């Protein structure tokens, strides 16, 4: 299965977003990666403890809860793909870790 960078480079999902990242310098790319990593950690924390994000979680309907959990999971997936793309762009520019 190809990674998100390869898919974007071939013109697939996140291709436009990747082109924007290719215009950034090394410091900006590293900052963007850190920011996305923090967002992943936040979302994982919300999945583990939804009340840390939604104080009245237990008062919400099961449908609402399921929808929000699904959204957070999708956010994590997208953010991880974006991290892969940033790392691919950094590698292509010679800014490896």
Coordinates of C-alpha atoms in Angstrom, one line a residue:
X1 CA 0.0 0.0 0.0
X2 CA 1.5 3.3 -1.0
X3 CA 2.1 6.0 1.6
X4 CA 0.3 9.3 1.6
X5 CA 3.3 11.1 0.1
X6 CA 3.4 8.8 -2.9
X7 CA -0.4 9.1 -3.4
X8 CA -0.2 12.9 -3.3
X9 CA 2.9 13.1 -5.5
X10 CA 0.9 11.0 -8.1
X11 CA -1.8 13.6 -8.0
X12 CA -4.1 11.8 -5.6
X13 CA -5.5 12.8 -2.3
X14 CA -3.8 15.8 -0.7
X15 CA -1.9 16.7 -3.9
X16 CA -2.8 20.4 -3.7
X17 CA -1.9 20.5 0.0
X18 CA 1.5 18.8 -0.8
X19 CA 2.2 21.4 -3.5
X20 CA 1.7 24.1 -0.8
X21 CA 4.1 22.3 1.6
X22 CA 6.7 22.1 -1.2
X23 CA 6.9 25.9 -1.1
X24 CA 7.9 26.0 2.6
X25 CA 11.3 26.1 4.0
X26 CA 12.9 23.6 6.4
X27 CA 11.9 25.5 9.6
X28 CA 8.3 25.9 8.4
X29 CA 8.1 22.2 7.5
X30 CA 9.5 21.1 10.9
X31 CA 7.0 23.4 12.6
X32 CA 4.1 22.1 10.6
X33 CA 5.1 18.5 11.4
X34 CA 5.3 19.3 15.2
X35 CA 1.9 21.0 15.0
X36 CA 0.3 18.0 13.3
X37 CA 2.0 15.6 15.8
X38 CA 0.5 17.7 18.7
X39 CA -2.9 17.5 17.0
X40 CA -2.7 13.7 16.7
X41 CA -1.8 13.5 20.4
X42 CA -4.8 15.7 21.3
X43 CA -7.2 13.7 19.3
X44 CA -5.9 10.4 20.7
X45 CA -6.4 11.9 24.2
X46 CA -10.0 12.8 23.3
X47 CA -10.7 9.3 22.1
X48 CA -9.3 7.9 25.3
X49 CA -11.3 10.4 27.4
X50 CA -14.0 12.2 25.5
X51 CA -15.1 14.3 28.5
X52 CA -11.8 16.1 28.4
X53 CA -13.1 17.7 25.2
X54 CA -16.9 17.6 25.6
X55 CA -17.8 18.2 29.2
X56 CA -21.4 17.0 28.8
X57 CA -20.3 13.9 26.9
X58 CA -22.5 11.6 29.1
X59 CA -25.5 13.8 28.4
X60 CA -25.1 13.5 24.7
X61 CA -26.9 11.0 22.5
X62 CA -25.2 7.8 21.4
X63 CA -25.5 9.0 17.8
X64 CA -23.7 12.2 18.6
X65 CA -21.0 10.4 20.5
X66 CA -20.4 7.9 17.7
X67 CA -20.3 10.7 15.1
X68 CA -17.8 12.7 17.1
X69 CA -15.6 9.6 17.8
X70 CA -15.6 8.8 14.1
X71 CA -14.7 12.4 13.2
X72 CA -11.8 12.4 15.6
X73 CA -10.6 9.1 14.1
X74 CA -10.8 10.6 10.6
X75 CA -8.9 13.7 11.8
X76 CA -6.1 11.5 13.1
X77 CA -5.9 9.6 9.9
X78 CA -5.7 12.8 7.8
X79 CA -3.2 14.4 10.2
X80 CA -1.0 11.2 10.0
X81 CA -1.2 11.4 6.2
X82 CA -0.2 15.0 6.2
X83 CA 2.8 14.1 8.5
X84 CA 3.9 11.5 5.9
X85 CA 3.6 14.1 3.2
X86 CA 5.7 16.6 5.1
X87 CA 8.3 14.0 5.8
X88 CA 8.4 13.1 2.1
X89 CA 8.8 16.7 1.1
X90 CA 11.5 17.2 3.7
X91 CA 13.3 14.1 2.3
X92 CA 13.0 15.3 -1.3
X93 CA 14.4 18.7 -0.3
X94 CA 17.3 17.1 1.7
X95 CA 15.9 18.1 5.1
X96 CA 15.7 14.6 6.6
X97 CA 15.4 14.2 10.4

